[in-house]
Amino acid sequence: MKLKTGALFALLLLLSLLGSCFAQERKQTAPASKYEGHSTKFAVMVTDVQHFRASILTANEMNVKGNQYSFVIVVAGELAKDIVEDPSLLDDIAASEKIGAKIVVCENALSYFNIPLEKLDKRLYTTKNSWIYMFQLKDKGYNTLNV
């Protein structure tokens, strides 16, 4: 019986590995998404580096500058500290500026992490409270998303 159990386990493992290989293949061959809506104003609130970079990639894929969209990335939480202290994010800030996405950093988050405003990159904008700012953008007709 041990041989059969072992063989069954090996077969299940093989099927699992094959399934993940096919799943990865599908991900790699999927066509790029295209925004087909009618809105031209977008705002996303992000709190970590991964979502910050995903937001910039999305703005790039949407061709924000070429389509004359307004795309705002609102930085809140621990990302506010990271955007000041992590030098690898300077390239992301430059990329965002190049593609026409505006980055707005929460002053309350900076204060919470004891980061002086003077340390913030001069290409970035600030708002006192990121949540109130998002409410205001929503009132101005922005499609908003918090991640």
PDB file of C-alpha atoms in Angstrom:
ATOM      1  CA  MET A   1       0.000   0.000   0.000  1.00  0.00           C
ATOM      2  CA  LYS A   2       2.920   2.373   0.663  1.00  0.00           C
ATOM      3  CA  LEU A   3       4.026   2.114  -2.948  1.00  0.00           C
ATOM      4  CA  LYS A   4       0.559   3.025  -4.180  1.00  0.00           C
ATOM      5  CA  THR A   5       0.329   5.964  -1.770  1.00  0.00           C
ATOM      6  CA  GLY A   6       3.789   7.133  -2.825  1.00  0.00           C
ATOM      7  CA  ALA A   7       2.912   6.782  -6.503  1.00  0.00           C
ATOM      8  CA  LEU A   8      -0.330   8.695  -5.953  1.00  0.00           C
ATOM      9  CA  PHE A   9       1.551  11.459  -4.152  1.00  0.00           C
ATOM     10  CA  ALA A  10       4.104  11.671  -6.979  1.00  0.00           C
ATOM     11  CA  LEU A  11       1.321  11.852  -9.569  1.00  0.00           C
ATOM     12  CA  LEU A  12      -0.466  14.614  -7.645  1.00  0.00           C
ATOM     13  CA  LEU A  13       2.804  16.533  -7.305  1.00  0.00           C
ATOM     14  CA  LEU A  14       3.486  16.188 -11.033  1.00  0.00           C
ATOM     15  CA  LEU A  15      -0.030  17.370 -11.917  1.00  0.00           C
ATOM     16  CA  SER A  16       0.349  20.314  -9.551  1.00  0.00           C
ATOM     17  CA  LEU A  17       3.654  21.322 -11.136  1.00  0.00           C
ATOM     18  CA  LEU A  18       2.235  20.972 -14.637  1.00  0.00           C
ATOM     19  CA  GLY A  19      -0.786  23.052 -13.661  1.00  0.00           C
ATOM     20  CA  SER A  20       1.395  25.853 -12.342  1.00  0.00           C
ATOM     21  CA  CYS A  21       3.528  25.758 -15.512  1.00  0.00           C
ATOM     22  CA  PHE A  22       0.424  26.133 -17.668  1.00  0.00           C
ATOM     23  CA  ALA A  23      -0.868  28.927 -15.427  1.00  0.00           C
ATOM     24  CA  GLN A  24       2.424  30.783 -15.763  1.00  0.00           C
ATOM     25  CA  GLU A  25       2.346  30.310 -19.531  1.00  0.00           C
ATOM     26  CA  ARG A  26      -1.129  31.863 -19.701  1.00  0.00           C
ATOM     27  CA  LYS A  27       0.029  34.859 -17.694  1.00  0.00           C
ATOM     28  CA  GLN A  28       2.934  35.477 -20.020  1.00  0.00           C
ATOM     29  CA  THR A  29       0.943  35.219 -23.229  1.00  0.00           C
ATOM     30  CA  ALA A  30      -2.081  37.287 -22.178  1.00  0.00           C
ATOM     31  CA  PRO A  31      -2.507  40.460 -24.246  1.00  0.00           C
ATOM     32  CA  ALA A  32      -2.058  43.823 -22.574  1.00  0.00           C
ATOM     33  CA  SER A  33      -5.170  45.388 -21.085  1.00  0.00           C
ATOM     34  CA  LYS A  34      -6.694  48.454 -22.675  1.00  0.00           C
ATOM     35  CA  TYR A  35      -8.858  50.934 -20.820  1.00  0.00           C
ATOM     36  CA  GLU A  36     -12.111  51.223 -22.719  1.00  0.00           C
ATOM     37  CA  GLY A  37     -14.130  53.387 -20.327  1.00  0.00           C
ATOM     38  CA  HIS A  38     -15.198  56.989 -20.665  1.00  0.00           C
ATOM     39  CA  SER A  39     -13.549  58.510 -17.597  1.00  0.00           C
ATOM     40  CA  THR A  40     -10.446  60.627 -17.902  1.00  0.00           C
ATOM     41  CA  LYS A  41      -9.677  61.197 -14.208  1.00  0.00           C
ATOM     42  CA  PHE A  42      -8.213  58.505 -11.959  1.00  0.00           C
ATOM     43  CA  ALA A  43      -6.863  58.426  -8.408  1.00  0.00           C
ATOM     44  CA  VAL A  44      -5.389  55.536  -6.479  1.00  0.00           C
ATOM     45  CA  MET A  45      -4.301  55.532  -2.839  1.00  0.00           C
ATOM     46  CA  VAL A  46      -1.367  53.224  -2.133  1.00  0.00           C
ATOM     47  CA  THR A  47       0.376  52.286   1.098  1.00  0.00           C
ATOM     48  CA  ASP A  48       3.203  50.003  -0.022  1.00  0.00           C
ATOM     49  CA  VAL A  49       5.953  49.897  -2.620  1.00  0.00           C
ATOM     50  CA  GLN A  50       4.437  47.024  -4.602  1.00  0.00           C
ATOM     51  CA  HIS A  51       1.148  48.854  -5.186  1.00  0.00           C
ATOM     52  CA  PHE A  52       2.985  52.125  -5.821  1.00  0.00           C
ATOM     53  CA  ARG A  53       4.946  50.526  -8.640  1.00  0.00           C
ATOM     54  CA  ALA A  54       1.830  48.779  -9.965  1.00  0.00           C
ATOM     55  CA  SER A  55       0.077  52.161 -10.094  1.00  0.00           C
ATOM     56  CA  ILE A  56       2.894  53.650 -12.161  1.00  0.00           C
ATOM     57  CA  LEU A  57       2.822  50.665 -14.517  1.00  0.00           C
ATOM     58  CA  THR A  58      -0.945  51.054 -14.891  1.00  0.00           C
ATOM     59  CA  ALA A  59      -0.643  54.777 -15.643  1.00  0.00           C
ATOM     60  CA  ASN A  60       2.007  53.962 -18.237  1.00  0.00           C
ATOM     61  CA  GLU A  61      -0.126  51.247 -19.826  1.00  0.00           C
ATOM     62  CA  MET A  62      -3.077  53.653 -19.964  1.00  0.00           C
ATOM     63  CA  ASN A  63      -0.856  56.178 -21.778  1.00  0.00           C
ATOM     64  CA  VAL A  64      -1.911  58.893 -19.338  1.00  0.00           C
ATOM     65  CA  LYS A  65      -0.014  61.695 -21.018  1.00  0.00           C
ATOM     66  CA  GLY A  66      -0.946  60.724 -24.578  1.00  0.00           C
ATOM     67  CA  ASN A  67      -4.621  60.304 -23.693  1.00  0.00           C
ATOM     68  CA  GLN A  68      -4.609  63.496 -21.600  1.00  0.00           C
ATOM     69  CA  TYR A  69      -5.874  61.659 -18.528  1.00  0.00           C
ATOM     70  CA  SER A  70      -5.437  62.964 -15.017  1.00  0.00           C
ATOM     71  CA  PHE A  71      -3.842  60.208 -12.915  1.00  0.00           C
ATOM     72  CA  VAL A  72      -3.083  60.844  -9.239  1.00  0.00           C
ATOM     73  CA  ILE A  73      -1.194  58.435  -6.999  1.00  0.00           C
ATOM     74  CA  VAL A  74      -1.880  59.275  -3.352  1.00  0.00           C
ATOM     75  CA  VAL A  75       0.837  57.970  -1.036  1.00  0.00           C
ATOM     76  CA  ALA A  76      -0.288  57.072   2.481  1.00  0.00           C
ATOM     77  CA  GLY A  77       0.810  54.958   5.425  1.00  0.00           C
ATOM     78  CA  GLU A  78       4.287  53.471   5.575  1.00  0.00           C
ATOM     79  CA  LEU A  79       4.900  54.211   1.899  1.00  0.00           C
ATOM     80  CA  ALA A  80       5.170  57.900   2.849  1.00  0.00           C
ATOM     81  CA  LYS A  81       8.256  57.010   4.904  1.00  0.00           C
ATOM     82  CA  ASP A  82       9.608  54.691   2.208  1.00  0.00           C
ATOM     83  CA  ILE A  83       9.282  57.303  -0.529  1.00  0.00           C
ATOM     84  CA  VAL A  84      11.674  59.507   1.463  1.00  0.00           C
ATOM     85  CA  GLU A  85      14.077  56.877   2.768  1.00  0.00           C
ATOM     86  CA  ASP A  86      14.283  54.322  -0.064  1.00  0.00           C
ATOM     87  CA  PRO A  87      16.572  55.624  -2.840  1.00  0.00           C
ATOM     88  CA  SER A  88      15.350  52.916  -5.233  1.00  0.00           C
ATOM     89  CA  LEU A  89      12.036  54.790  -5.435  1.00  0.00           C
ATOM     90  CA  LEU A  90      13.686  57.810  -7.091  1.00  0.00           C
ATOM     91  CA  ASP A  91      13.532  55.986 -10.434  1.00  0.00           C
ATOM     92  CA  ASP A  92       9.829  55.333  -9.864  1.00  0.00           C
ATOM     93  CA  ILE A  93       9.219  59.005  -9.100  1.00  0.00           C
ATOM     94  CA  ALA A  94      11.028  59.955 -12.319  1.00  0.00           C
ATOM     95  CA  ALA A  95       9.017  57.391 -14.297  1.00  0.00           C
ATOM     96  CA  SER A  96       5.786  58.730 -12.849  1.00  0.00           C
ATOM     97  CA  GLU A  97       6.725  62.281 -13.771  1.00  0.00           C
ATOM     98  CA  LYS A  98       7.676  61.222 -17.305  1.00  0.00           C
ATOM     99  CA  ILE A  99       4.359  59.480 -17.974  1.00  0.00           C
ATOM    100  CA  GLY A 100       2.269  62.270 -16.466  1.00  0.00           C
ATOM    101  CA  ALA A 101       1.111  60.692 -13.200  1.00  0.00           C
ATOM    102  CA  LYS A 102       1.053  63.055 -10.218  1.00  0.00           C
ATOM    103  CA  ILE A 103       2.231  61.778  -6.812  1.00  0.00           C
ATOM    104  CA  VAL A 104       0.665  63.317  -3.694  1.00  0.00           C
ATOM    105  CA  VAL A 105       2.064  62.353  -0.278  1.00  0.00           C
ATOM    106  CA  CYS A 106       0.099  62.422   2.975  1.00  0.00           C
ATOM    107  CA  GLU A 107       1.594  64.910   5.462  1.00  0.00           C
ATOM    108  CA  ASN A 108      -0.077  63.120   8.385  1.00  0.00           C
ATOM    109  CA  ALA A 109       1.759  59.912   7.452  1.00  0.00           C
ATOM    110  CA  LEU A 110       5.056  61.781   7.194  1.00  0.00           C
ATOM    111  CA  SER A 111       4.425  63.293  10.626  1.00  0.00           C
ATOM    112  CA  TYR A 112       3.547  59.892  12.103  1.00  0.00           C
ATOM    113  CA  PHE A 113       6.915  58.518  10.956  1.00  0.00           C
ATOM    114  CA  ASN A 114       8.758  61.693  12.063  1.00  0.00           C
ATOM    115  CA  ILE A 115       9.775  62.580   8.503  1.00  0.00           C
ATOM    116  CA  PRO A 116      10.219  66.339   7.976  1.00  0.00           C
ATOM    117  CA  LEU A 117       8.551  67.782   4.863  1.00  0.00           C
ATOM    118  CA  GLU A 118      11.915  69.200   3.799  1.00  0.00           C
ATOM    119  CA  LYS A 119      13.190  65.674   3.122  1.00  0.00           C
ATOM    120  CA  LEU A 120      10.460  65.014   0.551  1.00  0.00           C
ATOM    121  CA  ASP A 121      11.511  64.990  -3.102  1.00  0.00           C
ATOM    122  CA  LYS A 122      10.656  68.355  -4.685  1.00  0.00           C
ATOM    123  CA  ARG A 123       8.808  66.664  -7.573  1.00  0.00           C
ATOM    124  CA  LEU A 124       6.141  65.405  -5.174  1.00  0.00           C
ATOM    125  CA  TYR A 125       3.033  67.172  -3.923  1.00  0.00           C
ATOM    126  CA  THR A 126       1.538  66.913  -0.447  1.00  0.00           C
ATOM    127  CA  THR A 127      -1.855  66.899   1.190  1.00  0.00           C
ATOM    128  CA  LYS A 128      -2.565  67.192   4.894  1.00  0.00           C
ATOM    129  CA  ASN A 129      -4.884  64.154   5.015  1.00  0.00           C
ATOM    130  CA  SER A 130      -4.888  61.534   2.262  1.00  0.00           C
ATOM    131  CA  TRP A 131      -8.402  60.266   3.040  1.00  0.00           C
ATOM    132  CA  ILE A 132      -9.983  63.718   2.845  1.00  0.00           C
ATOM    133  CA  TYR A 133      -8.036  64.346  -0.364  1.00  0.00           C
ATOM    134  CA  MET A 134      -9.424  61.142  -1.880  1.00  0.00           C
ATOM    135  CA  PHE A 135     -12.970  62.182  -0.888  1.00  0.00           C
ATOM    136  CA  GLN A 136     -12.385  65.526  -2.613  1.00  0.00           C
ATOM    137  CA  LEU A 137     -11.082  63.850  -5.767  1.00  0.00           C
ATOM    138  CA  LYS A 138     -14.152  61.591  -5.783  1.00  0.00           C
ATOM    139  CA  ASP A 139     -16.358  64.697  -5.516  1.00  0.00           C
ATOM    140  CA  LYS A 140     -14.495  66.153  -8.530  1.00  0.00           C
ATOM    141  CA  GLY A 141     -15.406  63.125 -10.651  1.00  0.00           C
ATOM    142  CA  TYR A 142     -12.270  61.018 -10.252  1.00  0.00           C
ATOM    143  CA  ASN A 143     -12.514  57.251 -10.375  1.00  0.00           C
ATOM    144  CA  THR A 144     -10.889  56.335  -7.068  1.00  0.00           C
ATOM    145  CA  LEU A 145      -9.334  53.150  -5.748  1.00  0.00           C
ATOM    146  CA  ASN A 146      -7.675  52.404  -2.413  1.00  0.00           C
ATOM    147  CA  VAL A 147      -5.204  49.525  -2.309  1.00  0.00           C
TER     148      VAL A 147
END
